[in-house]
PDB file of C-alpha atoms in Angstrom:
ATOM      1  CA  MET U   1      -2.277 -19.433  33.354  1.00 91.00           C
ATOM      2  CA  ILE U   2      -2.428 -23.093  32.498  1.00 95.00           C
ATOM      3  CA  LEU U   3      -0.007 -25.427  34.267  1.00 95.00           C
ATOM      4  CA  ALA U   4       2.264 -25.664  31.225  1.00 96.00           C
ATOM      5  CA  GLU U   5       2.823 -21.893  31.322  1.00 97.00           C
ATOM      6  CA  GLU U   6       3.661 -22.062  35.030  1.00 96.00           C
ATOM      7  CA  VAL U   7       6.091 -24.937  34.491  1.00 95.00           C
ATOM      8  CA  LEU U   8       7.844 -23.097  31.671  1.00 96.00           C
ATOM      9  CA  LEU U   9       8.156 -19.938  33.777  1.00 96.00           C
ATOM     10  CA  LEU U  10       9.701 -21.913  36.639  1.00 95.00           C
ATOM     11  CA  ALA U  11      12.168 -23.570  34.270  1.00 94.00           C
ATOM     12  CA  LEU U  12      13.475 -20.240  32.931  1.00 94.00           C
ATOM     13  CA  ASP U  13      16.373 -18.221  34.241  1.00 93.00           C
ATOM     14  CA  ASP U  14      14.815 -14.772  34.731  1.00 94.00           C
ATOM     15  CA  GLU U  15      17.715 -12.691  33.460  1.00 94.00           C
ATOM     16  CA  SER U  16      19.097 -14.752  30.586  1.00 93.00           C
ATOM     17  CA  GLY U  17      15.724 -16.058  29.415  1.00 94.00           C
ATOM     18  CA  LYS U  18      17.303 -19.465  28.968  1.00 93.00           C
ATOM     19  CA  LEU U  19      16.043 -22.787  30.295  1.00 92.00           C
ATOM     20  CA  SER U  20      18.083 -23.698  33.355  1.00 87.00           C
ATOM     21  CA  GLY U  21      20.571 -26.524  33.065  1.00 80.00           C
ATOM     22  CA  THR U  22      18.762 -28.961  35.337  1.00 80.00           C
ATOM     23  CA  SER U  23      15.333 -28.453  33.791  1.00 84.00           C
ATOM     24  CA  ALA U  24      16.268 -28.200  30.100  1.00 86.00           C
ATOM     25  CA  PRO U  25      16.748 -31.949  29.406  1.00 86.00           C
ATOM     26  CA  TYR U  26      13.294 -32.881  30.705  1.00 88.00           C
ATOM     27  CA  ILE U  27      11.136 -29.807  30.085  1.00 92.00           C
ATOM     28  CA  ASN U  28       9.385 -31.659  27.247  1.00 92.00           C
ATOM     29  CA  TYR U  29       8.171 -34.284  29.745  1.00 91.00           C
ATOM     30  CA  ALA U  30       7.089 -31.545  32.146  1.00 92.00           C
ATOM     31  CA  ILE U  31       5.057 -29.763  29.453  1.00 94.00           C
ATOM     32  CA  ALA U  32       3.396 -33.018  28.345  1.00 93.00           C
ATOM     33  CA  GLY U  33       2.532 -33.875  31.945  1.00 91.00           C
ATOM     34  CA  SER U  34       1.168 -30.378  32.559  1.00 93.00           C
ATOM     35  CA  LEU U  35      -1.147 -30.536  29.545  1.00 95.00           C
ATOM     36  CA  LEU U  36      -2.509 -33.915  30.629  1.00 92.00           C
ATOM     37  CA  THR U  37      -2.946 -32.706  34.199  1.00 90.00           C
ATOM     38  CA  ASP U  38      -4.956 -29.667  33.141  1.00 92.00           C
ATOM     39  CA  LEU U  39      -7.164 -31.794  30.873  1.00 93.00           C
ATOM     40  CA  ALA U  40      -7.772 -34.204  33.752  1.00 89.00           C
ATOM     41  CA  LEU U  41      -8.550 -31.406  36.219  1.00 88.00           C
ATOM     42  CA  MET U  42     -11.023 -29.978  33.672  1.00 91.00           C
ATOM     43  CA  GLY U  43     -12.795 -33.313  33.392  1.00 91.00           C
ATOM     44  CA  ARG U  44     -11.889 -33.927  29.746  1.00 93.00           C
ATOM     45  CA  ILE U  45      -9.853 -37.101  30.291  1.00 92.00           C
ATOM     46  CA  ALA U  46      -9.586 -39.830  32.905  1.00 88.00           C
ATOM     47  CA  PHE U  47      -7.441 -42.918  33.397  1.00 86.00           C
ATOM     48  CA  GLU U  48      -8.399 -46.560  33.667  1.00 85.00           C
ATOM     49  CA  THR U  49      -6.209 -49.354  34.979  1.00 81.00           C
ATOM     50  CA  MET U  50      -6.487 -52.430  32.777  1.00 82.00           C
ATOM     51  CA  LYS U  51      -5.025 -55.906  33.116  1.00 80.00           C
ATOM     52  CA  LYS U  52      -1.376 -56.157  34.165  1.00 74.00           C
ATOM     53  CA  ASP U  53      -1.622 -52.620  35.629  1.00 74.00           C
ATOM     54  CA  LYS U  54      -1.715 -51.095  32.163  1.00 81.00           C
ATOM     55  CA  ILE U  55      -3.099 -47.529  32.329  1.00 84.00           C
ATOM     56  CA  VAL U  56      -5.072 -46.109  29.421  1.00 89.00           C
ATOM     57  CA  VAL U  57      -6.345 -42.591  28.784  1.00 91.00           C
ATOM     58  CA  GLN U  58     -10.106 -42.282  28.381  1.00 91.00           C
ATOM     59  CA  ILE U  59     -11.815 -39.239  26.866  1.00 93.00           C
ATOM     60  CA  ILE U  60     -14.843 -38.544  29.033  1.00 93.00           C
ATOM     61  CA  ASP U  61     -15.762 -35.159  27.562  1.00 94.00           C
ATOM     62  CA  ASP U  62     -14.736 -34.213  24.019  1.00 90.00           C
ATOM     63  CA  GLN U  63     -15.925 -30.624  24.356  1.00 93.00           C
ATOM     64  CA  LEU U  64     -13.087 -28.217  23.613  1.00 93.00           C
ATOM     65  CA  THR U  65     -11.719 -26.140  26.482  1.00 94.00           C
ATOM     66  CA  GLN U  66     -11.462 -22.853  24.534  1.00 93.00           C
ATOM     67  CA  ASP U  67      -7.740 -22.808  25.339  1.00 96.00           C
ATOM     68  CA  PRO U  68      -5.859 -23.338  22.035  1.00 96.00           C
ATOM     69  CA  LEU U  69      -2.968 -25.343  23.497  1.00 97.00           C
ATOM     70  CA  LEU U  70      -5.127 -27.578  25.676  1.00 97.00           C
ATOM     71  CA  ASP U  71      -7.471 -28.114  22.733  1.00 97.00           C
ATOM     72  CA  LYS U  72      -4.492 -29.060  20.553  1.00 96.00           C
ATOM     73  CA  ALA U  73      -3.462 -31.664  23.139  1.00 96.00           C
ATOM     74  CA  LEU U  74      -7.028 -32.968  23.437  1.00 96.00           C
ATOM     75  CA  ILE U  75      -7.346 -33.336  19.660  1.00 95.00           C
ATOM     76  CA  ILE U  76      -4.032 -35.211  19.495  1.00 95.00           C
ATOM     77  CA  ILE U  77      -5.405 -37.681  22.048  1.00 95.00           C
ATOM     78  CA  GLN U  78      -8.784 -37.950  20.273  1.00 94.00           C
ATOM     79  CA  GLU U  79      -7.184 -38.656  16.904  1.00 93.00           C
ATOM     80  CA  TYR U  80      -4.960 -41.447  18.205  1.00 91.00           C
ATOM     81  CA  SER U  81      -6.851 -44.490  16.951  1.00 84.00           C
ATOM     82  CA  LYS U  82      -4.923 -47.205  18.792  1.00 88.00           C
ATOM     83  CA  GLU U  83      -5.224 -48.148  22.444  1.00 88.00           C
ATOM     84  CA  ARG U  84      -4.395 -44.965  24.360  1.00 90.00           C
ATOM     85  CA  LYS U  85      -1.825 -46.281  26.821  1.00 89.00           C
ATOM     86  CA  ILE U  86      -0.604 -43.378  28.911  1.00 88.00           C
ATOM     87  CA  ASP U  87       3.037 -43.771  27.941  1.00 87.00           C
ATOM     88  CA  LYS U  88       2.044 -43.622  24.253  1.00 90.00           C
ATOM     89  CA  ILE U  89       0.002 -40.461  24.836  1.00 92.00           C
ATOM     90  CA  VAL U  90       2.867 -38.807  26.726  1.00 91.00           C
ATOM     91  CA  HIS U  91       5.224 -39.485  23.845  1.00 90.00           C
ATOM     92  CA  LEU U  92       2.684 -38.246  21.304  1.00 92.00           C
ATOM     93  CA  LEU U  93       2.613 -34.908  23.129  1.00 94.00           C
ATOM     94  CA  ILE U  94       6.397 -34.858  23.452  1.00 93.00           C
ATOM     95  CA  ARG U  95       6.695 -35.183  19.660  1.00 93.00           C
ATOM     96  CA  LYS U  96       4.813 -31.896  19.398  1.00 94.00           C
ATOM     97  CA  TYR U  97       6.891 -30.283  22.144  1.00 94.00           C
ATOM     98  CA  SER U  98       8.471 -27.615  19.929  1.00 94.00           C
ATOM     99  CA  GLU U  99       5.015 -26.457  18.796  1.00 95.00           C
ATOM    100  CA  PHE U 100       3.684 -26.361  22.357  1.00 96.00           C
ATOM    101  CA  ARG U 101       6.830 -24.567  23.564  1.00 96.00           C
ATOM    102  CA  GLU U 102       6.576 -21.858  20.930  1.00 96.00           C
ATOM    103  CA  GLY U 103       2.889 -21.424  21.677  1.00 96.00           C
ATOM    104  CA  LEU U 104       3.601 -21.052  25.389  1.00 97.00           C
ATOM    105  CA  PHE U 105       6.415 -18.542  24.811  1.00 97.00           C
ATOM    106  CA  SER U 106       4.214 -16.510  22.466  1.00 97.00           C
ATOM    107  CA  ARG U 107       1.424 -16.346  25.043  1.00 96.00           C
ATOM    108  CA  LEU U 108       3.750 -15.278  27.832  1.00 97.00           C
ATOM    109  CA  VAL U 109       5.223 -12.594  25.573  1.00 97.00           C
ATOM    110  CA  GLU U 110       1.731 -11.353  24.619  1.00 97.00           C
ATOM    111  CA  GLN U 111       0.837 -11.146  28.311  1.00 96.00           C
ATOM    112  CA  GLY U 112       3.885  -8.945  28.955  1.00 97.00           C
ATOM    113  CA  ILE U 113       5.521 -11.493  31.260  1.00 97.00           C
ATOM    114  CA  LEU U 114       8.422 -12.392  28.975  1.00 97.00           C
ATOM    115  CA  GLU U 115      10.351 -10.522  26.301  1.00 96.00           C
ATOM    116  CA  ARG U 116      11.413 -12.106  23.025  1.00 95.00           C
ATOM    117  CA  VAL U 117      15.056 -11.261  22.290  1.00 95.00           C
ATOM    118  CA  GLU U 118      16.872 -12.386  19.145  1.00 91.00           C
ATOM    119  CA  LYS U 119      20.636 -12.764  19.434  1.00 87.00           C
ATOM    120  CA  LEU U 120      23.516 -13.816  17.224  1.00 88.00           C
ATOM    121  CA  ARG U 121      26.252 -16.324  17.982  1.00 85.00           C
ATOM    122  CA  LEU U 122      29.515 -15.837  16.082  1.00 84.00           C
ATOM    123  CA  LYS U 123      27.677 -13.104  14.119  1.00 79.00           C
ATOM    124  CA  ILE U 124      25.976 -15.764  12.002  1.00 87.00           C
ATOM    125  CA  PHE U 125      23.756 -18.076  14.046  1.00 89.00           C
ATOM    126  CA  LYS U 126      20.492 -16.651  15.322  1.00 90.00           C
ATOM    127  CA  TYR U 127      18.907 -17.812  18.574  1.00 88.00           C
ATOM    128  CA  VAL U 128      16.095 -16.536  20.770  1.00 93.00           C
ATOM    129  CA  ARG U 129      15.898 -15.933  24.517  1.00 95.00           C
ATOM    130  CA  HIS U 130      12.918 -15.002  26.684  1.00 96.00           C
ATOM    131  CA  PRO U 131      13.982 -12.999  29.761  1.00 96.00           C
ATOM    132  CA  VAL U 132      11.364 -12.185  32.386  1.00 97.00           C
ATOM    133  CA  ILE U 133      10.184  -8.558  32.286  1.00 97.00           C
ATOM    134  CA  ASN U 134       7.234  -8.890  34.678  1.00 97.00           C
ATOM    135  CA  PRO U 135       8.227 -11.108  37.624  1.00 96.00           C
ATOM    136  CA  SER U 136       4.895 -10.819  39.473  1.00 97.00           C
ATOM    137  CA  PRO U 137       3.185 -13.937  38.006  1.00 96.00           C
ATOM    138  CA  LYS U 138       6.223 -16.127  38.665  1.00 96.00           C
ATOM    139  CA  ASP U 139       6.622 -14.668  42.150  1.00 96.00           C
ATOM    140  CA  ALA U 140       2.976 -15.514  42.893  1.00 96.00           C
ATOM    141  CA  ILE U 141       3.574 -19.153  41.898  1.00 95.00           C
ATOM    142  CA  LEU U 142       6.686 -19.290  44.092  1.00 95.00           C
ATOM    143  CA  VAL U 143       4.754 -17.863  47.064  1.00 96.00           C
ATOM    144  CA  ASP U 144       2.123 -20.607  46.676  1.00 95.00           C
ATOM    145  CA  ILE U 145       4.871 -23.231  46.574  1.00 95.00           C
ATOM    146  CA  GLN U 146       6.587 -21.703  49.603  1.00 94.00           C
ATOM    147  CA  ASP U 147       3.313 -21.767  51.534  1.00 94.00           C
ATOM    148  CA  PHE U 148       3.323 -25.550  51.269  1.00 92.00           C
ATOM    149  CA  ILE U 149       7.025 -26.434  51.366  1.00 93.00           C
ATOM    150  CA  VAL U 150       8.127 -23.992  54.081  1.00 91.00           C
ATOM    151  CA  ASP U 151       4.976 -22.950  55.936  1.00 92.00           C
ATOM    152  CA  ASP U 152       3.083 -26.283  55.752  1.00 90.00           C
ATOM    153  CA  LYS U 153      -0.121 -24.722  54.430  1.00 91.00           C
ATOM    154  CA  HIS U 154      -2.615 -27.009  52.696  1.00 88.00           C
ATOM    155  CA  PRO U 155      -1.900 -26.934  48.924  1.00 87.00           C
ATOM    156  CA  SER U 156      -4.472 -26.441  46.176  1.00 87.00           C
ATOM    157  CA  ASP U 157      -4.979 -29.154  43.542  1.00 84.00           C
ATOM    158  CA  ARG U 158      -2.994 -27.059  41.067  1.00 87.00           C
ATOM    159  CA  ILE U 159      -0.015 -26.698  43.418  1.00 90.00           C
ATOM    160  CA  VAL U 160      -0.117 -30.436  44.108  1.00 88.00           C
ATOM    161  CA  GLY U 161      -0.023 -31.053  40.351  1.00 88.00           C
ATOM    162  CA  LEU U 162       2.713 -28.505  39.781  1.00 92.00           C
ATOM    163  CA  LEU U 163       4.923 -29.908  42.541  1.00 91.00           C
ATOM    164  CA  ALA U 164       4.386 -33.480  41.399  1.00 89.00           C
ATOM    165  CA  ILE U 165       5.527 -32.538  37.887  1.00 90.00           C
ATOM    166  CA  ILE U 166       8.528 -30.658  39.299  1.00 91.00           C
ATOM    167  CA  GLY U 167       9.499 -33.733  41.295  1.00 88.00           C
ATOM    168  CA  ALA U 168       9.093 -36.119  38.374  1.00 86.00           C
ATOM    169  CA  THR U 169      11.150 -34.084  35.904  1.00 86.00           C
ATOM    170  CA  GLU U 170      14.332 -33.246  37.809  1.00 83.00           C
ATOM    171  CA  MET U 171      13.319 -29.584  38.294  1.00 91.00           C
ATOM    172  CA  ILE U 172      13.829 -29.431  42.066  1.00 92.00           C
ATOM    173  CA  GLY U 173      17.343 -28.045  41.580  1.00 90.00           C
ATOM    174  CA  THR U 174      15.930 -25.313  39.342  1.00 91.00           C
ATOM    175  CA  VAL U 175      13.063 -24.178  41.548  1.00 93.00           C
ATOM    176  CA  PHE U 176      14.478 -24.483  45.055  1.00 93.00           C
ATOM    177  CA  ALA U 177      17.488 -22.927  46.768  1.00 91.00           C
ATOM    178  CA  LYS U 178      20.075 -25.490  47.838  1.00 92.00           C
ATOM    179  CA  GLU U 179      19.127 -25.384  51.528  1.00 94.00           C
ATOM    180  CA  TYR U 180      15.484 -26.253  50.752  1.00 93.00           C
ATOM    181  CA  ARG U 181      15.977 -28.980  48.140  1.00 93.00           C
ATOM    182  CA  LYS U 182      16.094 -31.881  50.577  1.00 94.00           C
ATOM    183  CA  ARG U 183      12.930 -30.667  52.342  1.00 94.00           C
ATOM    184  CA  ALA U 184      11.183 -30.049  49.014  1.00 94.00           C
ATOM    185  CA  LYS U 185      12.078 -33.497  47.721  1.00 92.00           C
ATOM    186  CA  LYS U 186      10.743 -35.132  50.888  1.00 93.00           C
ATOM    187  CA  LYS U 187       7.482 -33.176  50.851  1.00 92.00           C
ATOM    188  CA  ILE U 188       6.907 -33.732  47.144  1.00 89.00           C
ATOM    189  CA  ARG U 189       7.448 -37.464  47.618  1.00 88.00           C
ATOM    190  CA  ALA U 190       4.980 -37.359  50.518  1.00 87.00           C
ATOM    191  CA  ILE U 191       2.214 -35.754  48.467  1.00 83.00           C
ATOM    192  CA  ILE U 192       2.731 -38.216  45.611  1.00 79.00           C
ATOM    193  CA  ASP U 193       2.352 -41.092  48.066  1.00 80.00           C
ATOM    194  CA  SER U 194      -0.616 -39.530  49.885  1.00 75.00           C
ATOM    195  CA  ASP U 195      -4.330 -39.032  49.218  1.00 69.00           C
ATOM    196  CA  LEU U 196      -3.633 -35.412  48.244  1.00 67.00           C
ATOM    197  CA  ILE U 197      -2.793 -36.559  44.750  1.00 67.00           C
ATOM    198  CA  GLY U 198      -5.720 -37.922  42.757  1.00 67.00           C
ATOM    199  CA  SER U 199      -5.553 -41.183  40.851  1.00 66.00           C
ATOM    200  CA  HIS U 200      -5.485 -39.311  37.525  1.00 66.00           C
ATOM    201  CA  LEU U 201      -2.447 -37.271  38.535  1.00 76.00           C
ATOM    202  CA  LYS U 202      -0.724 -40.292  40.035  1.00 76.00           C
ATOM    203  CA  SER U 203      -1.059 -42.076  36.682  1.00 79.00           C
ATOM    204  CA  ILE U 204       0.463 -39.106  34.848  1.00 82.00           C
ATOM    205  CA  ILE U 205       3.337 -38.738  37.306  1.00 81.00           C
ATOM    206  CA  GLN U 206       4.156 -42.451  37.252  1.00 79.00           C
ATOM    207  CA  SER U 207       4.361 -42.366  33.466  1.00 81.00           C
ATOM    208  CA  ILE U 208       6.431 -39.158  33.364  1.00 83.00           C
ATOM    209  CA  HIS U 209       8.758 -40.401  36.106  1.00 77.00           C
ATOM    210  CA  ALA U 210       9.332 -43.689  34.246  1.00 77.00           C
ATOM    211  CA  ALA U 211      10.018 -41.867  30.967  1.00 77.00           C
ATOM    212  CA  VAL U 212      12.501 -39.495  32.639  1.00 77.00           C
ATOM    213  CA  ALA U 213      14.249 -42.398  34.371  1.00 74.00           C
ATOM    214  CA  ILE U 214      14.713 -44.131  31.006  1.00 71.00           C
ATOM    215  CA  ALA U 215      16.017 -40.878  29.485  1.00 67.00           C
ATOM    216  CA  VAL U 216      18.521 -40.463  32.334  1.00 61.00           C
ATOM    217  CA  ILE U 217      19.782 -44.043  31.930  1.00 59.00           C
ATOM    218  CA  THR U 218      20.027 -43.688  28.146  1.00 53.00           C
ATOM    219  CA  SER U 219      21.927 -40.408  28.469  1.00 51.00           C
ATOM    220  CA  SER U 220      24.336 -41.879  31.039  1.00 46.00           C
ATOM    221  CA  THR U 221      24.933 -44.960  28.901  1.00 44.00           C
ATOM    222  CA  ALA U 222      25.629 -42.850  25.818  1.00 44.00           C
ATOM    223  CA  ALA U 223      28.059 -40.657  27.773  1.00 42.00           C
ATOM    224  CA  THR U 224      29.917 -43.710  29.131  1.00 42.00           C
ATOM    225  CA  SER U 225      30.118 -45.252  25.651  1.00 47.00           C
ATOM    226  CA  SER U 226      31.573 -42.056  24.190  1.00 47.00           C
ATOM    227  CA  ILE U 227      34.320 -42.057  26.827  1.00 45.00           C
ATOM    228  CA  HIS U 228      35.345 -45.584  25.879  1.00 46.00           C
TER     229      HIS U 228
END
């Protein structure tokens, strides 16, 4: 699975097939960050720090990956004719979030990991849920995360990327039981600040974290204004 599939699986409630409350508001940022991370790990893109600490996305290999969703993301980046500042690229991918989400759900259904269930609300309004029917792939991801968070085993590059995205997008409450959240938050912060995380991933996480922080502030401000 690509990172975006793993992130989406972790964000889902297994039984209801619904995005969990803490992950739902920022899953679009998590998916965008996952796509960029996979493209960076595959050597398709890199990041360059310009003047005033401005970070731009560079395409270093325009060969397609043979993964339809990653190729879609790569083409979006290629076709952006202006300066590819990382925050602009993140938001370009977020604009296509619904397309990426549906593609990810379809793949997970085809693989027999999720089920697509159509339901009705008030007998009129149709909505779709994706409960987990094969928990093994998600369990395997959770075991890899547990190996690092609980058992202090050395993480792979993919687990480092996955945890960094979880930390940047408010998903810690979704993934970890209450008694492990403080430990998870501390260890995720440690890997982001350490040499375990490459410069490419650090650039992605900084951009995602900043975007989520702005979204949180905007949401809080809007809620306060509505009260008054």
